[in-house]
XYZ file of C-alpha atoms in Angstrom:
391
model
C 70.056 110.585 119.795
C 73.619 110.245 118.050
C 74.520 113.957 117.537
C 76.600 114.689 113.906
C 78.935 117.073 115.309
C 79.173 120.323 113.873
C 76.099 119.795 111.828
C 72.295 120.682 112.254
C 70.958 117.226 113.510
C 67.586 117.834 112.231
C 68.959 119.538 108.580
C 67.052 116.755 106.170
C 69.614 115.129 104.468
C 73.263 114.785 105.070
C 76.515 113.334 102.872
C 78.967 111.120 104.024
C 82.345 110.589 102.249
C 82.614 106.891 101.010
C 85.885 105.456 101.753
C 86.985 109.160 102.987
C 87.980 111.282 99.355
C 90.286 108.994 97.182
C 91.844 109.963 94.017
C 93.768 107.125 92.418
C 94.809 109.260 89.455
C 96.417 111.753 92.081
C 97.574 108.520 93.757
C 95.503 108.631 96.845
C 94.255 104.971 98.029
C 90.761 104.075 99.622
C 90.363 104.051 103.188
C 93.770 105.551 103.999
C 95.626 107.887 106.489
C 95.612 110.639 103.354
C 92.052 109.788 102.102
C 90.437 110.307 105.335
C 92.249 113.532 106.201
C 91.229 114.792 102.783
C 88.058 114.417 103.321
C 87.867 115.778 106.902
C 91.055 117.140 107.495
C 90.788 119.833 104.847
C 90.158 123.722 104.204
C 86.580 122.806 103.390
C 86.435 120.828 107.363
C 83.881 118.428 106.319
C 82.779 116.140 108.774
C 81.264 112.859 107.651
C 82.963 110.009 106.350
C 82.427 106.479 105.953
C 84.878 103.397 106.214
C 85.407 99.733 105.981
C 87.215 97.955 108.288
C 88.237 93.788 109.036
C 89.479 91.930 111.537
C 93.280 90.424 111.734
C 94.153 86.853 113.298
C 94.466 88.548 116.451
C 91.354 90.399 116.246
C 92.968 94.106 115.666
C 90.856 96.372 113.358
C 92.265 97.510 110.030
C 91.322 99.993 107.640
C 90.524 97.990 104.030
C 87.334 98.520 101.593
C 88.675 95.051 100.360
C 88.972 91.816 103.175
C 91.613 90.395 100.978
C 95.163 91.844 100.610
C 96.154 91.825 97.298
C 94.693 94.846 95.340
C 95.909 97.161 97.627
C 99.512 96.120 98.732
C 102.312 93.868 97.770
C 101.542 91.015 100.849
C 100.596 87.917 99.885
C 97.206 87.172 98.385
C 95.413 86.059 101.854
C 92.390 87.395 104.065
C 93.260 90.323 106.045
C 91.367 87.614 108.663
C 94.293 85.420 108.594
C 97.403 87.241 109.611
C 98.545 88.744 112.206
C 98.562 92.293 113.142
C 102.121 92.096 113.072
C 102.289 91.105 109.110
C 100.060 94.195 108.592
C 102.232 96.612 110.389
C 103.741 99.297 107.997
C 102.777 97.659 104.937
C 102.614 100.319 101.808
C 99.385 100.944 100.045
C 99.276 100.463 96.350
C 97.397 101.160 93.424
C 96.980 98.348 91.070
C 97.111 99.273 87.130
C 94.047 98.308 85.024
C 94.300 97.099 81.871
C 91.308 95.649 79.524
C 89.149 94.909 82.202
C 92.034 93.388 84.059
C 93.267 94.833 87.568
C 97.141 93.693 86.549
C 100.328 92.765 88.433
C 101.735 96.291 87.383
C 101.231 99.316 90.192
C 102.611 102.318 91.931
C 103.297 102.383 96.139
C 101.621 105.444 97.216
C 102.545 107.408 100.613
C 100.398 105.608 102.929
C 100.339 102.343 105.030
C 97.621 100.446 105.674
C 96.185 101.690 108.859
C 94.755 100.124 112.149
C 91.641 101.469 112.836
C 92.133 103.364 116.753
C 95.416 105.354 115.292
C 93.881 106.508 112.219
C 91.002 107.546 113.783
C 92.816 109.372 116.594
C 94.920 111.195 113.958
C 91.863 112.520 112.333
C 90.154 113.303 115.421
C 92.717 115.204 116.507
C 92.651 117.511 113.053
C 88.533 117.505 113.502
C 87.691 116.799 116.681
C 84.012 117.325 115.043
C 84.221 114.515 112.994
C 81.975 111.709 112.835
C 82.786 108.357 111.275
C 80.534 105.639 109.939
C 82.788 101.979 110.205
C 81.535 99.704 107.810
C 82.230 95.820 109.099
C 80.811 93.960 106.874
C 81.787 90.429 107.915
C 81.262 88.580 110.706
C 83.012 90.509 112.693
C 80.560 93.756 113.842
C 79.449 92.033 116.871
C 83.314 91.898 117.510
C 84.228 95.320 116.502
C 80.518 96.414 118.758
C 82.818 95.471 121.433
C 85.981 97.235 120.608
C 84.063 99.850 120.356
C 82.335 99.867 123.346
C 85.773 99.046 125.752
C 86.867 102.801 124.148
C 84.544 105.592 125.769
C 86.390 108.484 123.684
C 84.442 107.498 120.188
C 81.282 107.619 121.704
C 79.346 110.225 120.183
C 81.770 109.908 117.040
C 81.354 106.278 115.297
C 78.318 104.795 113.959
C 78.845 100.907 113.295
C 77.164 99.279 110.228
C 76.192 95.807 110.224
C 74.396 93.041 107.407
C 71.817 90.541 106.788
C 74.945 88.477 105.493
C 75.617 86.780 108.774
C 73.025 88.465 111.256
C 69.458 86.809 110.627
C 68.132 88.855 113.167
C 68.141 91.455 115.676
C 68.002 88.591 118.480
C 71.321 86.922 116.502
C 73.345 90.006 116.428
C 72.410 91.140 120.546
C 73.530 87.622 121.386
C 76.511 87.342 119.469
C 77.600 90.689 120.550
C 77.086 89.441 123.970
C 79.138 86.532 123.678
C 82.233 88.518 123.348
C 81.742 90.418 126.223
C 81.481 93.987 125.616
C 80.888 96.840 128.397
C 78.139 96.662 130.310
C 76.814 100.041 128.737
C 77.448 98.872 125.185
C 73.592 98.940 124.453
C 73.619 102.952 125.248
C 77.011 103.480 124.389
C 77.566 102.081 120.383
C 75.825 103.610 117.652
C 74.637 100.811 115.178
C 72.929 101.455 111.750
C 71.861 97.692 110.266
C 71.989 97.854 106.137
C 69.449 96.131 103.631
C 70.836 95.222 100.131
C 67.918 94.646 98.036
C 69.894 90.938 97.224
C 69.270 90.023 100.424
C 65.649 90.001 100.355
C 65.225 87.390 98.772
C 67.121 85.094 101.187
C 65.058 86.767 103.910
C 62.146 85.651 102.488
C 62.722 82.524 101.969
C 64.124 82.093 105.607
C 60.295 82.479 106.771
C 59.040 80.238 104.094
C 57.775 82.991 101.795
C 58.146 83.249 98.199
C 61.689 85.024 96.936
C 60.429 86.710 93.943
C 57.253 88.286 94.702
C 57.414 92.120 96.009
C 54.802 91.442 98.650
C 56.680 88.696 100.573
C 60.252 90.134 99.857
C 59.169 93.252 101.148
C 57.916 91.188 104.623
C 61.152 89.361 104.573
C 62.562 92.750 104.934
C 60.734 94.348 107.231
C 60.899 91.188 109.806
C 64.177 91.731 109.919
C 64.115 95.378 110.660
C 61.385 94.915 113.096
C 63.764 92.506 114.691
C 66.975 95.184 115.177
C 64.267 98.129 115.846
C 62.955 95.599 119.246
C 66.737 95.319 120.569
C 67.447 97.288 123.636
C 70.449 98.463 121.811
C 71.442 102.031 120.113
C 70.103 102.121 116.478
C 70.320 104.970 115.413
C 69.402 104.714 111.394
C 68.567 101.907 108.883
C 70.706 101.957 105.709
C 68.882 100.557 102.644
C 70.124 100.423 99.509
C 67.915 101.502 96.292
C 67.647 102.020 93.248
C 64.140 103.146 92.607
C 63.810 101.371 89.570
C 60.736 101.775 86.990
C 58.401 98.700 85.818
C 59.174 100.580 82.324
C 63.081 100.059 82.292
C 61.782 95.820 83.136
C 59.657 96.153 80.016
C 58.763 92.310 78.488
C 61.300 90.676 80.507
C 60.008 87.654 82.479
C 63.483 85.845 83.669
C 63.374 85.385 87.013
C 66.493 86.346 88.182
C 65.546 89.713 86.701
C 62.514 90.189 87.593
C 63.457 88.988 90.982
C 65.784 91.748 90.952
C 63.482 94.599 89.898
C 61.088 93.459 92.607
C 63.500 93.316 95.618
C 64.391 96.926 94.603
C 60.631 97.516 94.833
C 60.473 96.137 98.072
C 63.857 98.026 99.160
C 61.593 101.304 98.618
C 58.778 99.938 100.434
C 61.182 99.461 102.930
C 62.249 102.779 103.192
C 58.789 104.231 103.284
C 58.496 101.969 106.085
C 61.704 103.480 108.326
C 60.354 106.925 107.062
C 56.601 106.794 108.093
C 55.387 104.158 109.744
C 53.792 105.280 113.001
C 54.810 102.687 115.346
C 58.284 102.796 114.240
C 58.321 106.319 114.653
C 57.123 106.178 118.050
C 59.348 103.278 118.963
C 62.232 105.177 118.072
C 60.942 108.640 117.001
C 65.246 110.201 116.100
C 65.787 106.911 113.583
C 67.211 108.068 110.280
C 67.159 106.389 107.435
C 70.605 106.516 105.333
C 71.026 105.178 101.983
C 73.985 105.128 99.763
C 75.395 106.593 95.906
C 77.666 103.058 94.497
C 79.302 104.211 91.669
C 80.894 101.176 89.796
C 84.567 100.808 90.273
C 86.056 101.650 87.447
C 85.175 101.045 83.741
C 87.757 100.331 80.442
C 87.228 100.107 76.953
C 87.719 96.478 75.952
C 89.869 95.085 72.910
C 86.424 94.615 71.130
C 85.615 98.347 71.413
C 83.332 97.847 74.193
C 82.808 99.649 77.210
C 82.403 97.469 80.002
C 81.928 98.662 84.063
C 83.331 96.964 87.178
C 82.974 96.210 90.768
C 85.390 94.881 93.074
C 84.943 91.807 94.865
C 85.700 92.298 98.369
C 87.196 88.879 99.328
C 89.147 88.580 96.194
C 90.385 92.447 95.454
C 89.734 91.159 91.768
C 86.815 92.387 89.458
C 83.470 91.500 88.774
C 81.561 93.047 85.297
C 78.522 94.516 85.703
C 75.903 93.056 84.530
C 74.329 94.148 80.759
C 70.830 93.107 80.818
C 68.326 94.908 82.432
C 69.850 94.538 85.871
C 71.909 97.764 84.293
C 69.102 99.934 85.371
C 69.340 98.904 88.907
C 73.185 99.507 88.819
C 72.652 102.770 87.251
C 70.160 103.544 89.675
C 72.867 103.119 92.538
C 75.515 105.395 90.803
C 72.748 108.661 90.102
C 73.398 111.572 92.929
C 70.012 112.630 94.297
C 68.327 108.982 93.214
C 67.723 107.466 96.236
C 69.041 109.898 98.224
C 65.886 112.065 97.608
C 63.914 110.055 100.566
C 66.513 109.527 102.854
C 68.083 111.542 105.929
C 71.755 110.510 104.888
C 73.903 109.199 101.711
C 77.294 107.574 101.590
C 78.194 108.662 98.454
C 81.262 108.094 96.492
C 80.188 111.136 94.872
C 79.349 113.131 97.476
C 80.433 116.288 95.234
C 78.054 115.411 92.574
C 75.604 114.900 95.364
C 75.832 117.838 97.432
C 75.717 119.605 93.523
C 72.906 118.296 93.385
C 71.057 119.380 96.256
C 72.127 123.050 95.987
C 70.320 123.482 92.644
C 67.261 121.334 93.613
C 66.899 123.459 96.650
C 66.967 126.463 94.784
C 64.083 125.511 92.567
C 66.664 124.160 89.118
C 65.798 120.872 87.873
C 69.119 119.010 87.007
C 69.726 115.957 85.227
C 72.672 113.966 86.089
C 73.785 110.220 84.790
C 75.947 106.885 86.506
C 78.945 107.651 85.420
C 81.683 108.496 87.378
C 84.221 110.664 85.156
C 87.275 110.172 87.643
C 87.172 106.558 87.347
C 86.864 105.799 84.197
C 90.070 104.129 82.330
C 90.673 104.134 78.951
C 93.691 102.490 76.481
C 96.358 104.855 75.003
C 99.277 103.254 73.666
C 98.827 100.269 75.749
C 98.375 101.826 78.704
C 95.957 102.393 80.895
C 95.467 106.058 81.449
C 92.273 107.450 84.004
């Protein structure tokens, strides 16, 4: 049983800091040295925080939400994956300006570098020594970082490792690959792994067992094979992270497209999912201290548009460049994501990039006071005055 230091491991529900507490107005970066020791580092000693990491040429972790340079410092517009630890080394973080939509050429250098992984975390270990961190590797490259991790006894106990469907089509693909890059004997005791669902992905799933990839029913199989397949690993899971939205057949209404409707069902199967982790007896007894985390995505940032429109944006990892949100009704589902308490309300833990929102939350539903609360995200919202962008 992974113990959350400092915290009551059997307290219901639990928030996690996504991408440590960034404040780009204040001009604190994602995933940095200051972010990080915000969140955990401060008078308030939290201890829970969640972030991403990739993989140089030479296989050294680094600290980045995004696997491409280029939104958050001045190197040159490449995968993190294809230089050298060496062409990383005391690079400044930035913050890019945003303008119309647009993340632009224009920013400000902040105070930080972008950090390996092992001295970052030291440093904040040695403010909290009760921290715990969640490492998000998204790519490729867990089975890698599994390793790392397990070649360094003094994070045991501390790191939790999340892994994807992306590249891992089963339980039996990610023990092997981890095993091909020789880790520590112990490794299977030793690292803490939590395997995440996107409710995209089930459709893929599906379809990789030759079942439909639109109907709940068989997305919601395609799902739960793969679980099944982690949960039969000898190896140390110690939660399942699905993403929900908990989406209502009234916000679908008439719609028939299938890529929407496709959509809306996954989510329904990402539920069904969850239920699953939660409750199902045998899983239970198979591994009777799983949690099951989820997570609060708040869109990126939004701007008001030359046409007088508002329009929300993600960032596209490999590119550091945005992606709109969709406006159909997909918008529920995205909405959905960004509510504190949504899908948080069944699960154990929540990376949250609004974990005070969520933790709000909480404190008046525990004491009996029904709140409502929307999507947005106040602090990262941009606007146009005078031509500039201004959050």
């Amino acid at each position: 049983m992974l113990v959350i230091r400092y915290h009551t491991f059997l307290n219901a529900f639990q928030v996690i800091e996504h991408r440590g507490m960034y404040n780009l107005g204040k001009g604190v970066q994602e995933c940095t040295e200051t972010s990080l020791l915000t969140a955990l580092g401060g008078m308030e000693r939290r201890n829970l925080s969640e972030l991403d990491t990739t993989l140089t040429s030479d296989n050294l972790p680094v600290v980045s939400h995004d696997f491409n340079t280029w939104r958050i410092s001045t190197l040159p517009d490449r995968l993190i994956r294809e230089l050298h630890s060496a062409d990383v080394k005391n690079i400044p973080v930035i913050i890019r300006e945003v303008s119309n939509g647009e993340i632009t050429e224009s920013y400000t250098v902040t105070n930080d570098i972008i950090p390996f992984l092992e001295p970052l975390l030291d440093k904040v270990f040695d403010v909290n020594p009760g921290a715990t961190f969640f490492l998000d590797g998204r790519d490729f490259e867990a089975h890698i970082i599994t390793a790392w991790l397990s070649r360094r006894p003094k994070y045991r106990q501390r790191v939790v490792l999340l892994f994807y469907t992306f590249e891992y089509s089963s339980g039996e693909a990610f023990f092997d690959a981890v095993k091909q890059v020789s880790p520590e004997p112990d490794w299977r005791e030793t690292v803490a792994l939590m395997p995440v669902i996107f409710p995209q992905e089930l459709p893929r799933l599906a379809k990789l067992i030759d079942l439909s990839d639109i109907a709940v029913e068989d997305l919601y199989e395609g799902g739960k094979i793969w679980i099944d397949s982690m949960l039969r690993q000898p190896m140390r899971v110690v939660a399942v992270h699905i993403v929900m939205a908990r989406v209502k057949p009234e916000q679908l209404g008439l719609c028939d497209k299938p890529e929407i409707v496709r959509a809306f069902n996954a989510d329904y199967a990402a539920v069904r999912l969850a239920y699953y982790v939660k409750d199902n007896p045998e899983v239970r007894k198979m591994r009777p201290h799983l949690k099951l985390a989820t997570a609060t995505r708040c869109y990126d940032f939004s701007a008001q548009l030359e046409n007088g429109e508002k329009a929300e944006f993600s960032i596209n990892i490999r590119t550091g460049r945005p992606m709109p949100r969709e406006t159909d009704e997909r918008k529920y589902i995205r909405r959905g994501y960004g509510i504190p308490g949504n899908a948080a309300a069944i699960a154990d833990w929540v990376i949250s990039d609004r974990s005070e929102d969520e933790m709000s939350f909480w404190e008046w539903r525990n004491k009996g006071v029904p709140r409502r609360v929307d999507h947005h995200c106040p602090h990262l919202d941009v606007i146009e005055q005078d031509g500039k962008s201004v959050p």
